CSV table of C-alpha atoms and ligand atoms in Angstrom, one decimal:
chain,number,residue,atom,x,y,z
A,1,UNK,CA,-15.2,-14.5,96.0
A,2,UNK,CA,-11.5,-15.2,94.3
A,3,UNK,CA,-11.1,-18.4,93.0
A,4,UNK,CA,-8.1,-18.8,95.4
A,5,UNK,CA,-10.6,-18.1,98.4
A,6,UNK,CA,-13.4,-20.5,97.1
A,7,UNK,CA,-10.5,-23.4,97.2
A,8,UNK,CA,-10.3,-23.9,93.1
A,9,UNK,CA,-6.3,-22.8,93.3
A,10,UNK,CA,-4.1,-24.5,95.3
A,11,UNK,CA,-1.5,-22.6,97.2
A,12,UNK,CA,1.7,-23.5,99.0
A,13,UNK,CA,3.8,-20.8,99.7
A,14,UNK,CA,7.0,-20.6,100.6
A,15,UNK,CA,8.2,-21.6,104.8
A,16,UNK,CA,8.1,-18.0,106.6
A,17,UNK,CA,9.9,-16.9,108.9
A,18,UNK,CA,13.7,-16.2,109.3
A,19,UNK,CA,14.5,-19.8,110.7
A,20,UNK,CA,16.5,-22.7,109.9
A,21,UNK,CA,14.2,-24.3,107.4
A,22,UNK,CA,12.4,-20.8,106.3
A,23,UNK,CA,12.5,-19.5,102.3
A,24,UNK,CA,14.5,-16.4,103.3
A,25,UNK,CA,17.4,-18.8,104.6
A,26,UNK,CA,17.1,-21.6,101.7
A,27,UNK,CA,16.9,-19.7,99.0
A,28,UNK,CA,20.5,-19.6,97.4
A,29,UNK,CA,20.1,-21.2,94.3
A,30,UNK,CA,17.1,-18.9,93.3
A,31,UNK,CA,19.0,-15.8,94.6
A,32,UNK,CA,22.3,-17.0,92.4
A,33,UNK,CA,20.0,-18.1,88.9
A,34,UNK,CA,18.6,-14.1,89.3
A,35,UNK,CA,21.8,-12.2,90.0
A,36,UNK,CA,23.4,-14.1,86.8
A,37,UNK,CA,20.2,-12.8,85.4
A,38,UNK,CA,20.0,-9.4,86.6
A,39,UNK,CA,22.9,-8.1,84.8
A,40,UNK,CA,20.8,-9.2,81.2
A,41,UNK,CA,17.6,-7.9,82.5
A,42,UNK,CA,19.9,-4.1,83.2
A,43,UNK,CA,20.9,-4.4,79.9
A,44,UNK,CA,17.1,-5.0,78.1
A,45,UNK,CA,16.1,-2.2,80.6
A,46,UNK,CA,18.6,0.3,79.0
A,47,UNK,CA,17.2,-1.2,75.6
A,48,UNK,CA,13.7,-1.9,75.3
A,49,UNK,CA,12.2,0.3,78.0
A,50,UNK,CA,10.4,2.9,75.7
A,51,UNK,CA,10.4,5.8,78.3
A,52,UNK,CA,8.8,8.0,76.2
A,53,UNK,CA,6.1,6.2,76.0
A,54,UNK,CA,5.5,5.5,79.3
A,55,UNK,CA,6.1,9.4,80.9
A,56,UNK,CA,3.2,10.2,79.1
A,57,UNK,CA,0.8,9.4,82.3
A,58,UNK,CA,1.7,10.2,86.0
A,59,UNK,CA,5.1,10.1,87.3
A,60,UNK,CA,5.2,7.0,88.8
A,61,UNK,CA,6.9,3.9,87.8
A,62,UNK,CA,4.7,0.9,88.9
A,63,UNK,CA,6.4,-2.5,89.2
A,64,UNK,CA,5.1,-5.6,90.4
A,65,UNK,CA,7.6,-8.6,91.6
A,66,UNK,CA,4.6,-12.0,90.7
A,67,UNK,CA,5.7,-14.7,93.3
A,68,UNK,CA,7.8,-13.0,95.4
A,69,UNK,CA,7.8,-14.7,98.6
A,70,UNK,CA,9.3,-13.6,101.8
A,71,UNK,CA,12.6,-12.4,100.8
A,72,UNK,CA,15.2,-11.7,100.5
A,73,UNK,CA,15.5,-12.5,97.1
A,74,UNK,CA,13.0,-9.9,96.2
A,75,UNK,CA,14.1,-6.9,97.4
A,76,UNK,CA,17.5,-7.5,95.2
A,77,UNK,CA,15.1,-7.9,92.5
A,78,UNK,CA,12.9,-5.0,92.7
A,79,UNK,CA,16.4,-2.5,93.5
A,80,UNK,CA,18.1,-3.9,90.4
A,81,UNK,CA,15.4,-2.4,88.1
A,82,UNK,CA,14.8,0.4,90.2
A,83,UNK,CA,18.5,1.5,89.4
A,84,UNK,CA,18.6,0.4,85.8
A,85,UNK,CA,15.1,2.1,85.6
A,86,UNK,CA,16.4,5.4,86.9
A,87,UNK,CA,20.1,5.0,84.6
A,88,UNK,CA,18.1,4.8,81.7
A,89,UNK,CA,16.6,8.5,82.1
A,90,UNK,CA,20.2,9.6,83.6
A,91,UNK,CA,21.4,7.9,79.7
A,92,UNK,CA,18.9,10.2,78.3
A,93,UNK,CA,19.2,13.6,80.0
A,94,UNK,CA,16.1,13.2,81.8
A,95,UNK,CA,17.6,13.3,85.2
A,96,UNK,CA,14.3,15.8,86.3
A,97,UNK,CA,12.1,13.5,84.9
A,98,UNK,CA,12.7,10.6,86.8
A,99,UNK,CA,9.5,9.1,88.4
A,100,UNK,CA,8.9,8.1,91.9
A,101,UNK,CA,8.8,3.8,92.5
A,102,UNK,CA,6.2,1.7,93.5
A,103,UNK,CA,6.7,-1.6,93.9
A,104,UNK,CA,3.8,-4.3,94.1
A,105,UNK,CA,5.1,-7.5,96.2
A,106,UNK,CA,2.7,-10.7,94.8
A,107,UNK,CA,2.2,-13.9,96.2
A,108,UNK,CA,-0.8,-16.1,98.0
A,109,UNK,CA,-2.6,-14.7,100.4
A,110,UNK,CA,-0.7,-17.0,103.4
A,111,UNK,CA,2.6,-15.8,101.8
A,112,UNK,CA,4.1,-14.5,105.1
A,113,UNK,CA,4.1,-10.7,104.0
A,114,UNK,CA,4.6,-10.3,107.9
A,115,UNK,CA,8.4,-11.4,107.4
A,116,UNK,CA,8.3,-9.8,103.9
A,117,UNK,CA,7.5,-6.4,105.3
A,118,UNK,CA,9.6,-6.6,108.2
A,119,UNK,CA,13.0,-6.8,106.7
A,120,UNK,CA,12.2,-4.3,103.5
A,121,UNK,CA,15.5,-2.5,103.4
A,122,UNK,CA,15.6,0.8,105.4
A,123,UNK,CA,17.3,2.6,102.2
A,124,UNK,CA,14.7,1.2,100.0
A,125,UNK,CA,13.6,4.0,97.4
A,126,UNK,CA,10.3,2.8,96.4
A,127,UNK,CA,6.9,2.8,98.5
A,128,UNK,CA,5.8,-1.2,99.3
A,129,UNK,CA,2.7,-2.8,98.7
A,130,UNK,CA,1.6,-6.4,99.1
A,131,UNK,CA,-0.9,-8.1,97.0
A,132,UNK,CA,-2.1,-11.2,98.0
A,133,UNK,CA,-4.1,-13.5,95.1
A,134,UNK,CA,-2.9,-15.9,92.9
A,135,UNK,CA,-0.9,-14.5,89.1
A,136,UNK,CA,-3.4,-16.8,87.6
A,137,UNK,CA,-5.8,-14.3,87.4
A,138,UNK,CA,-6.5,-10.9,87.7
A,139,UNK,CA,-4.3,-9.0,89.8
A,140,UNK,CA,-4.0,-5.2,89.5
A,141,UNK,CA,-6.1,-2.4,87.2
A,142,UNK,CA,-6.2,-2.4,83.6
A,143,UNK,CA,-2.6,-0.8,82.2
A,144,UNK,CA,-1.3,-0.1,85.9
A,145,UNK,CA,1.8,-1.5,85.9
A,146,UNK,CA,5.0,-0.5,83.8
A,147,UNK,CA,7.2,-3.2,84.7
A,148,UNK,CA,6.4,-7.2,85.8
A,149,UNK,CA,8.5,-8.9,87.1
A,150,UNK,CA,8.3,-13.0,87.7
A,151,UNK,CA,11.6,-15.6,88.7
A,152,UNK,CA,11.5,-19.0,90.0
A,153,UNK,CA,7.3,-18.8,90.5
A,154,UNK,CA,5.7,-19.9,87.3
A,155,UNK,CA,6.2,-23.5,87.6
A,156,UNK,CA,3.8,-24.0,90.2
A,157,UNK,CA,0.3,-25.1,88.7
A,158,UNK,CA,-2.9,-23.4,89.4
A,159,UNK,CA,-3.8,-26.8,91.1
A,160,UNK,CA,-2.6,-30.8,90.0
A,161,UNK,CA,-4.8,-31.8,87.2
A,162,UNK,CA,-7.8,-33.7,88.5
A,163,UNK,CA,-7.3,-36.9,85.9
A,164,UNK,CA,-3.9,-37.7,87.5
A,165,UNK,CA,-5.6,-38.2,90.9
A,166,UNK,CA,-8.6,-40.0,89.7
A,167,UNK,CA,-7.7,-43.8,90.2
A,168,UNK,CA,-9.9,-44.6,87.2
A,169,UNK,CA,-8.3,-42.4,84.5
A,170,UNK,CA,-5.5,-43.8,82.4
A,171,UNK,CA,-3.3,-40.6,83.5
A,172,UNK,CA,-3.4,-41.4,87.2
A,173,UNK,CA,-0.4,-41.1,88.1
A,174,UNK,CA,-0.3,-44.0,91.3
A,175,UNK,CA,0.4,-41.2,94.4
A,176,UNK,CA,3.2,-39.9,92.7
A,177,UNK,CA,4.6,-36.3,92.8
A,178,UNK,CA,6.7,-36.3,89.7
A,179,UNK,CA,5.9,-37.8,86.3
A,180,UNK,CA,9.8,-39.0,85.5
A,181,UNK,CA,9.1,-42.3,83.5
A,182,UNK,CA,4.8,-42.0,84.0
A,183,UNK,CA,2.7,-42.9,81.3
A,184,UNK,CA,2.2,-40.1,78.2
A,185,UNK,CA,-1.4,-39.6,79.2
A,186,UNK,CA,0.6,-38.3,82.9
A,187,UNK,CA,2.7,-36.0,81.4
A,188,UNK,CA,-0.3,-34.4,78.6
A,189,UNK,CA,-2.8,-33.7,81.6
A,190,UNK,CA,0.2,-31.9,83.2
A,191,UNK,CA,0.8,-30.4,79.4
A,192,UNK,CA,-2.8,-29.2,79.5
A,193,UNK,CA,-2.9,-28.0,82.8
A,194,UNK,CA,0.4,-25.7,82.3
A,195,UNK,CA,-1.3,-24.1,78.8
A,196,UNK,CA,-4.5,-23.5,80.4
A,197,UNK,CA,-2.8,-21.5,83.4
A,198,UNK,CA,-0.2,-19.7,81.0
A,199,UNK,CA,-2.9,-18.5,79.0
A,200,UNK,CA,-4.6,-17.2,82.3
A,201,UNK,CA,-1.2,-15.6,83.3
A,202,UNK,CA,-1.0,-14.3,80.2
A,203,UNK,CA,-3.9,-13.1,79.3
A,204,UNK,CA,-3.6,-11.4,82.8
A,205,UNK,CA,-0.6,-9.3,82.4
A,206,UNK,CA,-1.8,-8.0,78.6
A,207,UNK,CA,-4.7,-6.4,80.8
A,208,UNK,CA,-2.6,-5.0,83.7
A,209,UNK,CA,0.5,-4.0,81.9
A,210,UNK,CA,0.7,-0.6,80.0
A,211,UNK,CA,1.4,-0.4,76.4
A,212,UNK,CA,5.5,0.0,75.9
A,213,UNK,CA,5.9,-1.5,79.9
A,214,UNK,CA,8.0,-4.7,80.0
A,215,UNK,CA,8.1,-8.5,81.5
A,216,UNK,CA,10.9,-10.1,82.7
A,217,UNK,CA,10.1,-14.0,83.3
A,218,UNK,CA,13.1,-16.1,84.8
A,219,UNK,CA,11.8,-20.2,85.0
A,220,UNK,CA,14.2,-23.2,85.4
A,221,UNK,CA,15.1,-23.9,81.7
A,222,UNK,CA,13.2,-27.7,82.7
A,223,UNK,CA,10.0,-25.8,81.7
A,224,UNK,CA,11.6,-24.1,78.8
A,225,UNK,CA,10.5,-26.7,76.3
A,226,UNK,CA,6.7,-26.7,77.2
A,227,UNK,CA,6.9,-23.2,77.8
A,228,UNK,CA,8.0,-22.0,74.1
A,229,UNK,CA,6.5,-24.5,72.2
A,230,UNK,CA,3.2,-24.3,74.1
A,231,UNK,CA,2.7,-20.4,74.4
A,232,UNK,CA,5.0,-18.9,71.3
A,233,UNK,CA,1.8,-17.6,70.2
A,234,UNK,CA,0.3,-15.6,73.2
A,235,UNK,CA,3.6,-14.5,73.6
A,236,UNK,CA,4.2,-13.1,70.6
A,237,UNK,CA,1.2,-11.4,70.5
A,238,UNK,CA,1.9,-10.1,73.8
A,239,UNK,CA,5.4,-9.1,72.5
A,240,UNK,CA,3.7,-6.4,70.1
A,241,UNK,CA,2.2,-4.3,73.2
A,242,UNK,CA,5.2,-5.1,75.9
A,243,UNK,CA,8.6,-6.0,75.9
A,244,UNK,CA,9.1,-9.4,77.1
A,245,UNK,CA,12.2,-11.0,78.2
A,246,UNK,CA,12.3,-15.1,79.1
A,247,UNK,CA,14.5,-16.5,80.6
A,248,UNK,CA,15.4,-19.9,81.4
A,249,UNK,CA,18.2,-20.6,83.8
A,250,UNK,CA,19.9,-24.1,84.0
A,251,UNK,CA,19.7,-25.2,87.6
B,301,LIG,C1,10.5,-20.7,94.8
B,301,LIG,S1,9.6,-19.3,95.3
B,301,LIG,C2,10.4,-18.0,94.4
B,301,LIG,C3,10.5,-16.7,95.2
B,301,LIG,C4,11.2,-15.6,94.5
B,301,LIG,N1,10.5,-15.2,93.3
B,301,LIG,C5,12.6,-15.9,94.2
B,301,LIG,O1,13.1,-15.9,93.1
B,301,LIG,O2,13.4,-16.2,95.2
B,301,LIG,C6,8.0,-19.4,94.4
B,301,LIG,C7,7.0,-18.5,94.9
B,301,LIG,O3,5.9,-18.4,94.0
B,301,LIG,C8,4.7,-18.4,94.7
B,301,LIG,N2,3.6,-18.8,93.9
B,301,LIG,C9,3.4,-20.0,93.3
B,301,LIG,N3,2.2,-20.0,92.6
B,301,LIG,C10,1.7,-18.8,92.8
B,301,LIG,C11,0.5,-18.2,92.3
B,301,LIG,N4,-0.3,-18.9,91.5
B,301,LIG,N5,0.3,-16.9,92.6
B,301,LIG,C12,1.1,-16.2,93.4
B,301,LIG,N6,2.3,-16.7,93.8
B,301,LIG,C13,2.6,-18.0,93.6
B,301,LIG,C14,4.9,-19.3,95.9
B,301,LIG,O4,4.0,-19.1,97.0
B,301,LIG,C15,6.4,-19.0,96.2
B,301,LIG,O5,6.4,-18.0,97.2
């Protein structure tokens, strides 16, 4: 049984749906922070992406979008390194060569994939998958995936630390959902629960990603802080194996 099935991982997905109050129609500010972004992650692409390291195996390009919610966010995503994926052998000569896409949608398991699946683009040029499970843990085989992609997602917590709902611990936090102006022993269990899921993510992705492949992180730059100072380590060992991109956007 996964952890998220036995209850030890909280999940709130995104509203489905295509209504009034439903992710797909609220999303702006998410869909705005990754098209500023898209143009950098193009450019890394055409960079870092060591292609001849990775058409040594089959010829297909597996990519994975890691909180992707109901869309339609995602589907801008995954077609923005589709085409800078398929440039990047076109920039080399290698227009025979290029591989076929699939692209891995992630999110809970009550994600509504329904709506997700429903509204893929017709002209899409990749086959779909959903996989439901949370990123903190294991997700897809060992070096599967070429490409990772994760934007808006990694702030949410595996679950909220226990301490800060425990009414006897010095870091309970009185019912509140923030921890603006809470005690320091607040904001350090929420410091320790962050590291101990990032390490988990992390620890994740150097298992399923295949040496030379590439992750592209995009988190409010609010984390940015904790995230760097916290994880500089696993990431740059990770950074050895995989091209890695971060970004933080200001929102
Ligand atoms: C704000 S939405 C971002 C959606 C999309 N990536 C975007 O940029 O528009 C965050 C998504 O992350 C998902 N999420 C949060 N924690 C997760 C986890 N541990 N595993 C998988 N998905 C998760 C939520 O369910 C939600 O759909």
């Amino acid at each position: 049984m996964s952890n998220e099935s036995a209850g030890l991982q909280e999940s709130h997905p995104m509203n489905g749906g295509d209504g009034t109050f439903s992710y797909s129609k609220n999303s702006y500010l998410q869909k705005e922070g990754s098209r500023f972004a898209a143009a950098m992650v193009s450019a890394a692409i055409a960079e870092k992406l060591d292609i001849k390291k990775l058409s040594s195996g089959s010829n297909v390009f597996r990519m994975a979008d890691l909180g992707c919610s109901v869309g339609p966010n995602t589907f801008f995503y995954m077609q923005n390194i589709l085409e800078a994926v398929q440039h990047k052998y076109l920039s080399l000569g290698l227009k025979t060569q290029i591989p076929e896409f699939h692209v891995f949608f992630n999110d809970h398991a009550g994600n509504d994939f329904n709506t997700l699946f429903a509204s893929l683009p017709p002209e899409k040029q990749y086959s779909a998958a959903g996989v439901p499970g949370s990123f903190y843990g294991w997700l897809f085989p060992k070096s599967s995936l070429h490409f990772v992609y994760s934007s808006f997602a990694l702030q949410w917590l595996s679950k909220v630390p226990e301490e800060v709902l425990d009414k006897n611990s010095p870091a309970w936090n009185k019912g509140r959902i923030h921890c603006i102006n809470a005690a320091e022993a607040v904001a350090n269990a929420y410091t320790a629960q962050f590291t101990k899921d990032m390490k988990v993510f992390l620890d994740a992705r150097a298992k399923e990603v295949v040496a030379g492949g590439m992750m592209v992180l995009i988190i409010s730059s609010v984390f940015v802080c904790f995230f760097l100072d916290l994880l500089g380590s696993s990431l740059m060992n990770m950074a050895k194996e995989v091209s890695l991109m971060f970004l933080a956007i200001n929102f």
